[in-house]
Amino acid sequence: MSTTMAQAINTALRDALKDDDRVVVFGEDVGTLGGVFRITDGLTRDFGEDRCFDTPLAESGIMGFAIGMAMAGFRPVVELQFDAFAYPAFEQILSHVAKLRNRTRGALSLPIVIRVPFAGGIGGVEHHCDSSEAYYAHTPGLKVVTPATVADAYSLLREAINDPDPVVFLEPKKLYWSKDEVSLPAQTAPFGKAEVRREGTDVTLLSYGPSVPVALAAAEAAVEDGWSVEVVDLRTINPYDDATVDASVRKTGRCVVVTEASGFAGVGAEMAARVQERCFHSLAAPVLRVAGYDIPYPPPKLEHHHLPGVDRVLDTIARLQWDDVPMGSGAS
Amino acid sequence: MTTTSTRGKTPRATAKATRTSSPEAKAASALLPAERPIRFLDEHGARVDEHSGYAEPPVELLAEAYRKMVVGRRFDQQCTALTKQGRLAVYPSSHGQEACQVGGVLALRADDWMFPTYRESVAITTRGVDPVETLTLLRGDWHCGYDAAAWRTAPQCTPLATQTIHAAGVAYGEKRKGNDSVALAFIGDGATSEGDFHEAMNFAAVFRAPAIFLVQNNGYAISVPLDKQTQAPALAYKGVGYGVRSERVDGNDPVAVLAVMLAAVEHGRAGHGPFLIEAHTYRMDAHTNADDATRYREPSEVDDWRSKDPIARLGAYLRAAGALDDARDAEIKAEAEAYAASLRERMNADPVLNPLDLFEHVYATPTPQLAAQRAQLAAELEAENQ
Ligand SMILES: Cc1ncc(C[n+]2csc(CCOP(=O)(O)OP(=O)(O)O)c2C)c(N)n1
Ligand SMILES: [Mg+2]
């Protein structure tokens, strides 16, 4: 059945509301309107105002309230309307959501899911296209998840809601209306397990969320240039699956990290560093990054210059010292 | 049940009436808004006496407000049309809110500061900013278009309520320099739930900053109606807890908005600190072109508000006062048409944007890394052009 990512997320919320009375969904415009992206469409109608409700317009309030409700035994799934509108909630997220388990030696835990429509590629104006994953990923105590496929959107969200710890669930806006042949409920690999989305032998493209389709398109285009490209989708940024990444890079001997977010001090830097540390002796070339520029997210008419595209990925692959032979690769 | 209500209400009311008020209660009542929203005009534009002693603005200023509102509305309609044609990335209309858009601005001097939100395109053009410059960002460019320093008008602010603290800071800064300018921050009803709004009022009050917070209460924050937003008896009461002089006004009565705005400006210039104005109004269009308002409000509600149209009300009043006739009205409408036609024509072509400009103003001097990234993009663009 052809299903969109938006439908998958909506269905995951529905199924969670059905299965567990403790689940509550709230945020700005999630009730009557069904969310500005219609992700919560029909939830208030079908489950009642107690289960899915609009809050006053205050993100710090939404987060703090979720913390309190979780302490009272609920499992809040909150929507922060856009990436950049999550920032007023940072105090609560960084100082409390991420730390309460630790500060109470596990006596209090916060099974909260923070849903954030994030990243660009939709022609949005300022403050509507931020790649904010690095802020969350840099905060110990938070799990950070971002689906790239429709099945993952469903399965990872269900797992996030069941997780005993807080999960920041980053939904790539530009993939909301992407379709896959999937029937729901779908069950995919658990948190902490990366997926090889395409097998190849010459180079590994490492990416997650909104950048996975770009990596796949580049891999397809690379065939013409004679490269066999493997694509790894992290799925969950934290927990991080070193094993799958290592296995891929040790096989191919080359690695390019592809992220839409600005490169400087981003999640891509962590990915590159880990590969360098763990796979040094298998590498024929330095790990390179293709990332957004270190500039505020550009406006609709210019965003395509900023976003890593197929050409930029191919140009980067071309710089991977193809005249050298990777050590220990066994290639001749 | 009955006993509870007797205990809860009557004794307290009696106590209030018999005891002399404490200094705190007196101070609080000096800050409180009038019993009813200030208005000078009824729904048909007839003069009423519900203005609690606020002075009526001079008729020349009202006539100017009328002209600006007619032009502003025509501009707003043109923007909506341009959005449908794909010329603007997004447009939040202020159709119906012209009394606030124009009344807020006409009370200001050129050296006063203004902090508009995404909804304030009409307020910005009313200040005199070129309409195409005003629309730069909404058109899909990366900057605000106009000279924010020269116009003393901050870029339109989207992160809700954040601009209100800037207004408090700039108002205080100008005061420290010995200037008697004020700072006007626009804000919506929904955004008064954000913490920043409360911090802004507190800072403004503590530092006696001449900041004016003009809350356009249009009843909705996107889809969320006011009764889900707050249980305050009125938004204007939010000022009292912070020591901010507060007032409520009929936001579709341009005379009332201007009268209270002028008083707030005077209050600030005279060193009495901040002022909060809650203006009751309504946005006739959806939140933005991307919104479907039929999902959360009834057409009958929109029709009700159509009969309180601020332009019609002021027009009727000016005619009765002999300050507007058919000939003058036709002149103004022709001016509005010409304004719209010129905008249409100037917006007809896509702006020429240079992607390399994206690197120019991140810092005063680009970092070495940015310079390298700029060079990379330049090389890509060159390769594309070959
Ligand atoms: C901090 C923040 N959260 C959420 C949003 C998304 N958003 C944009 S406008 C809006 C509603 C604002 O309502 P109100 O303050 O009443 O102003 P109005 O749009 O009615 O003029 C919301 C939720 C935002 N811009 N900033
Ligand atoms: Mg509003």
Short mmCIF file of N, CA and C in Angstrom, two decimals, chain A residues 27-30 32-34 36 38 41-42 49 54-60 81 84-85 88 123 125-128 263-264 292-302 305-306 312 315, chain B residues 86-87 89-90 137-142 156 158-160 190-191 193-195 221-224 228-229 291-292 295-296 350-351 353-355 358-359 362 369-370 373 376-377 380-381 384:
data_model
loop_
_atom_site.label_atom_id
_atom_site.label_comp_id
_atom_site.label_asym_id
_atom_site.label_seq_id
_atom_site.Cartn_x
_atom_site.Cartn_y
_atom_site.Cartn_z
N GLY A 27 0.40 20.20 22.17
CA GLY A 27 1.27 21.19 21.53
C GLY A 27 0.43 22.31 20.95
N GLU A 28 1.03 23.10 20.07
CA GLU A 28 0.33 24.24 19.48
C GLU A 28 -0.41 23.80 18.22
N ASP A 29 -1.70 24.05 18.16
CA ASP A 29 -2.52 23.76 16.98
C ASP A 29 -2.65 22.28 16.64
N VAL A 30 -2.34 21.40 17.58
CA VAL A 30 -2.42 19.96 17.27
C VAL A 30 -3.85 19.41 17.38
N THR A 32 -7.84 20.94 17.15
CA THR A 32 -8.80 21.23 16.09
C THR A 32 -8.17 21.24 14.70
N LEU A 33 -7.03 21.89 14.60
CA LEU A 33 -6.40 22.05 13.29
C LEU A 33 -5.73 20.76 12.82
N GLY A 34 -5.30 19.95 13.76
CA GLY A 34 -4.56 18.74 13.37
C GLY A 34 -3.10 19.03 13.06
N VAL A 36 0.01 22.12 12.02
CA VAL A 36 0.21 22.88 10.78
C VAL A 36 0.62 21.97 9.62
N ARG A 38 -0.66 18.85 9.64
CA ARG A 38 -1.75 17.87 9.69
C ARG A 38 -1.28 16.49 10.17
N ASP A 41 -3.83 15.07 12.57
CA ASP A 41 -5.18 15.19 12.02
C ASP A 41 -6.14 14.14 12.60
N GLY A 42 -7.25 14.62 13.12
CA GLY A 42 -8.31 13.72 13.58
C GLY A 42 -8.09 13.10 14.95
N GLU A 49 -10.51 15.30 23.71
CA GLU A 49 -9.62 16.41 24.09
C GLU A 49 -8.67 16.04 25.21
N ASP A 54 -4.71 21.19 22.43
CA ASP A 54 -3.95 22.42 22.20
C ASP A 54 -3.51 23.00 23.53
N THR A 55 -2.32 23.57 23.54
CA THR A 55 -1.82 24.24 24.73
C THR A 55 -1.75 25.74 24.47
N PRO A 56 -1.59 26.53 25.53
CA PRO A 56 -1.21 27.92 25.30
C PRO A 56 0.09 27.98 24.50
N LEU A 57 0.31 29.12 23.90
CA LEU A 57 1.44 29.27 22.97
C LEU A 57 2.72 29.56 23.76
N ALA A 58 3.38 28.53 24.20
CA ALA A 58 4.58 28.71 25.01
C ALA A 58 5.34 27.39 25.05
N GLU A 59 6.48 27.36 24.37
CA GLU A 59 7.19 26.09 24.22
C GLU A 59 7.85 25.66 25.53
N SER A 60 8.36 26.62 26.28
CA SER A 60 8.94 26.27 27.57
C SER A 60 7.83 25.69 28.45
N GLN A 81 6.25 23.15 17.07
CA GLN A 81 5.71 23.36 15.72
C GLN A 81 6.75 23.38 14.60
N ALA A 84 12.96 25.82 14.71
CA ALA A 84 13.47 27.01 15.41
C ALA A 84 12.53 27.46 16.53
N PHE A 85 11.31 26.95 16.54
CA PHE A 85 10.39 27.36 17.61
C PHE A 85 10.50 26.42 18.82
N PRO A 88 12.68 28.17 22.63
CA PRO A 88 12.25 28.60 23.97
C PRO A 88 12.15 27.44 24.97
N GLY A 123 11.19 25.22 0.85
CA GLY A 123 10.96 26.61 0.48
C GLY A 123 10.41 27.43 1.63
N VAL A 125 10.44 30.06 4.90
CA VAL A 125 11.13 31.30 5.24
C VAL A 125 11.92 31.11 6.54
N GLU A 126 12.65 32.15 6.94
CA GLU A 126 13.57 32.05 8.07
C GLU A 126 12.88 31.46 9.30
N HIS A 127 13.66 30.77 10.11
CA HIS A 127 13.22 30.09 11.34
C HIS A 127 12.34 28.87 11.09
N HIS A 128 12.16 28.47 9.86
CA HIS A 128 11.30 27.32 9.57
C HIS A 128 12.07 26.15 8.96
N GLY A 263 28.18 22.26 8.56
CA GLY A 263 29.19 21.29 8.90
C GLY A 263 29.89 21.55 10.23
N PHE A 264 30.14 22.83 10.53
CA PHE A 264 31.00 23.16 11.67
C PHE A 264 30.40 22.66 12.98
N GLY A 292 25.83 21.41 4.75
CA GLY A 292 25.37 22.76 4.46
C GLY A 292 26.47 23.74 4.84
N TYR A 293 26.44 24.92 4.22
CA TYR A 293 27.45 25.94 4.57
C TYR A 293 27.20 26.45 5.99
N ASP A 294 28.23 27.11 6.52
CA ASP A 294 28.12 27.63 7.89
C ASP A 294 27.49 29.02 7.88
N ILE A 295 26.25 29.05 7.42
CA ILE A 295 25.51 30.31 7.28
C ILE A 295 24.09 30.09 7.81
N PRO A 296 23.41 31.17 8.19
CA PRO A 296 22.00 31.00 8.54
C PRO A 296 21.27 30.34 7.37
N TYR A 297 20.27 29.54 7.65
CA TYR A 297 19.59 28.82 6.57
C TYR A 297 19.08 29.82 5.52
N PRO A 298 19.42 29.58 4.27
CA PRO A 298 19.06 30.56 3.22
C PRO A 298 17.58 30.53 2.87
N PRO A 299 17.15 31.56 2.18
CA PRO A 299 15.74 31.69 1.82
C PRO A 299 15.36 30.75 0.67
N PRO A 300 14.06 30.64 0.42
CA PRO A 300 13.56 29.69 -0.59
C PRO A 300 14.31 29.74 -1.91
N LYS A 301 14.57 30.94 -2.39
CA LYS A 301 15.16 31.03 -3.73
C LYS A 301 16.62 30.61 -3.78
N LEU A 302 17.24 30.50 -2.63
CA LEU A 302 18.67 30.17 -2.64
C LEU A 302 19.00 28.86 -1.93
N HIS A 305 21.35 26.12 -3.29
CA HIS A 305 22.81 26.30 -3.30
C HIS A 305 23.43 25.80 -2.00
N HIS A 306 22.63 25.77 -0.96
CA HIS A 306 23.11 25.42 0.37
C HIS A 306 23.04 23.92 0.61
N ARG A 312 27.42 17.78 -5.59
CA ARG A 312 28.41 18.06 -4.55
C ARG A 312 28.91 16.75 -3.91
N ASP A 315 31.27 15.18 -6.51
CA ASP A 315 32.56 15.90 -6.52
C ASP A 315 33.41 15.48 -5.34
N GLY B 86 2.53 33.21 -6.81
CA GLY B 86 3.85 32.66 -6.55
C GLY B 86 4.94 33.71 -6.39
N ARG B 87 4.56 34.98 -6.28
CA ARG B 87 5.57 36.04 -6.16
C ARG B 87 6.07 36.21 -4.72
N ALA B 89 6.73 34.11 -0.98
CA ALA B 89 6.84 32.76 -0.43
C ALA B 89 5.69 32.49 0.54
N VAL B 90 5.31 33.51 1.27
CA VAL B 90 4.23 33.38 2.25
C VAL B 90 3.76 34.80 2.55
N LEU B 137 11.82 39.92 2.38
CA LEU B 137 11.95 38.62 3.02
C LEU B 137 10.83 37.67 2.62
N LEU B 138 9.60 38.22 2.61
CA LEU B 138 8.46 37.37 2.26
C LEU B 138 8.54 36.92 0.80
N ARG B 139 9.32 37.67 0.03
CA ARG B 139 9.49 37.34 -1.37
C ARG B 139 10.47 36.19 -1.54
N GLY B 140 11.19 35.88 -0.50
CA GLY B 140 12.10 34.75 -0.59
C GLY B 140 13.56 35.14 -0.60
N ASP B 141 13.86 36.36 -0.13
CA ASP B 141 15.25 36.75 -0.01
C ASP B 141 15.71 36.51 1.43
N TRP B 142 17.02 36.78 1.70
CA TRP B 142 17.55 36.36 2.99
C TRP B 142 17.61 37.47 4.03
N GLN B 156 11.04 42.24 10.60
CA GLN B 156 9.82 41.58 11.06
C GLN B 156 10.21 40.34 11.86
N THR B 158 9.57 36.77 13.71
CA THR B 158 8.74 35.58 13.72
C THR B 158 8.80 34.80 15.04
N PRO B 159 9.97 34.62 15.66
CA PRO B 159 9.97 33.91 16.96
C PRO B 159 9.16 34.72 17.97
N LEU B 160 8.02 34.20 18.32
CA LEU B 160 6.99 35.00 18.98
C LEU B 160 7.44 35.61 20.30
N GLY B 190 -1.88 35.43 21.09
CA GLY B 190 -1.28 34.15 21.44
C GLY B 190 0.10 34.31 22.04
N ALA B 191 0.86 35.22 21.47
CA ALA B 191 2.25 35.40 21.90
C ALA B 191 2.36 35.95 23.32
N SER B 193 1.30 34.54 25.72
CA SER B 193 1.50 33.37 26.58
C SER B 193 2.98 33.02 26.71
N GLU B 194 3.80 33.53 25.81
CA GLU B 194 5.23 33.21 25.85
C GLU B 194 5.90 33.89 27.04
N GLY B 195 6.84 33.22 27.62
CA GLY B 195 7.57 33.79 28.75
C GLY B 195 8.23 35.11 28.42
N ALA B 221 -4.64 32.39 17.77
CA ALA B 221 -3.24 32.13 17.46
C ALA B 221 -3.27 30.96 16.50
N ILE B 222 -3.08 31.23 15.24
CA ILE B 222 -3.40 30.29 14.17
C ILE B 222 -4.81 29.74 14.45
N SER B 223 -4.91 28.49 14.94
CA SER B 223 -6.25 27.91 15.13
C SER B 223 -6.74 28.01 16.57
N VAL B 224 -5.86 28.41 17.48
CA VAL B 224 -6.21 28.31 18.90
C VAL B 224 -6.92 29.58 19.36
N LYS B 228 -8.68 29.29 24.96
CA LYS B 228 -7.73 28.21 25.27
C LYS B 228 -6.35 28.78 25.56
N GLN B 229 -6.21 30.05 25.28
CA GLN B 229 -4.91 30.69 25.44
C GLN B 229 -4.72 31.23 26.84
N ASP B 291 -2.74 28.68 5.39
CA ASP B 291 -3.66 28.22 6.44
C ASP B 291 -5.08 28.09 5.88
N ASP B 292 -5.84 27.16 6.46
CA ASP B 292 -7.24 26.98 6.08
C ASP B 292 -8.10 27.31 7.29
N ARG B 295 -11.19 25.44 9.05
CA ARG B 295 -11.04 24.30 9.96
C ARG B 295 -11.29 24.68 11.41
N TYR B 296 -11.23 25.98 11.73
CA TYR B 296 -11.37 26.34 13.14
C TYR B 296 -12.28 27.52 13.43
N ASP B 350 11.12 38.23 -11.06
CA ASP B 350 11.79 37.68 -9.88
C ASP B 350 13.02 38.52 -9.57
N PRO B 351 13.31 38.69 -8.29
CA PRO B 351 14.50 39.46 -7.96
C PRO B 351 15.75 38.68 -8.38
N LEU B 353 19.02 37.36 -7.36
CA LEU B 353 19.73 37.11 -6.11
C LEU B 353 21.10 36.52 -6.41
N ASN B 354 22.09 37.00 -5.70
CA ASN B 354 23.42 36.44 -5.85
C ASN B 354 23.70 35.50 -4.67
N PRO B 355 23.80 34.21 -4.95
CA PRO B 355 23.99 33.26 -3.84
C PRO B 355 25.25 33.56 -3.02
N LEU B 358 25.19 35.28 0.38
CA LEU B 358 24.84 34.57 1.61
C LEU B 358 25.99 34.57 2.62
N PHE B 359 27.21 34.76 2.13
CA PHE B 359 28.38 34.68 3.01
C PHE B 359 28.80 36.06 3.52
N VAL B 362 27.46 37.28 7.56
CA VAL B 362 27.38 36.39 8.72
C VAL B 362 28.20 36.99 9.85
N GLN B 369 37.11 29.93 7.13
CA GLN B 369 36.31 28.80 6.65
C GLN B 369 35.17 29.28 5.75
N LEU B 370 34.55 30.39 6.15
CA LEU B 370 33.47 30.91 5.31
C LEU B 370 34.01 31.39 3.97
N GLN B 373 34.38 28.43 1.86
CA GLN B 373 33.08 27.92 1.39
C GLN B 373 32.52 28.80 0.27
N GLN B 376 34.24 27.92 -2.82
CA GLN B 376 33.74 26.65 -3.35
C GLN B 376 32.46 26.87 -4.14
N LEU B 377 31.55 27.66 -3.56
CA LEU B 377 30.29 27.92 -4.26
C LEU B 377 30.54 28.72 -5.54
N GLU B 380 31.60 26.38 -8.15
CA GLU B 380 30.45 25.60 -8.63
C GLU B 380 29.61 26.42 -9.61
N LEU B 381 29.37 27.68 -9.24
CA LEU B 381 28.53 28.53 -10.09
C LEU B 381 29.20 28.76 -11.43
N GLU B 384 28.83 25.75 -13.53
CA GLU B 384 27.46 25.65 -14.05
C GLU B 384 27.27 26.54 -15.26
#
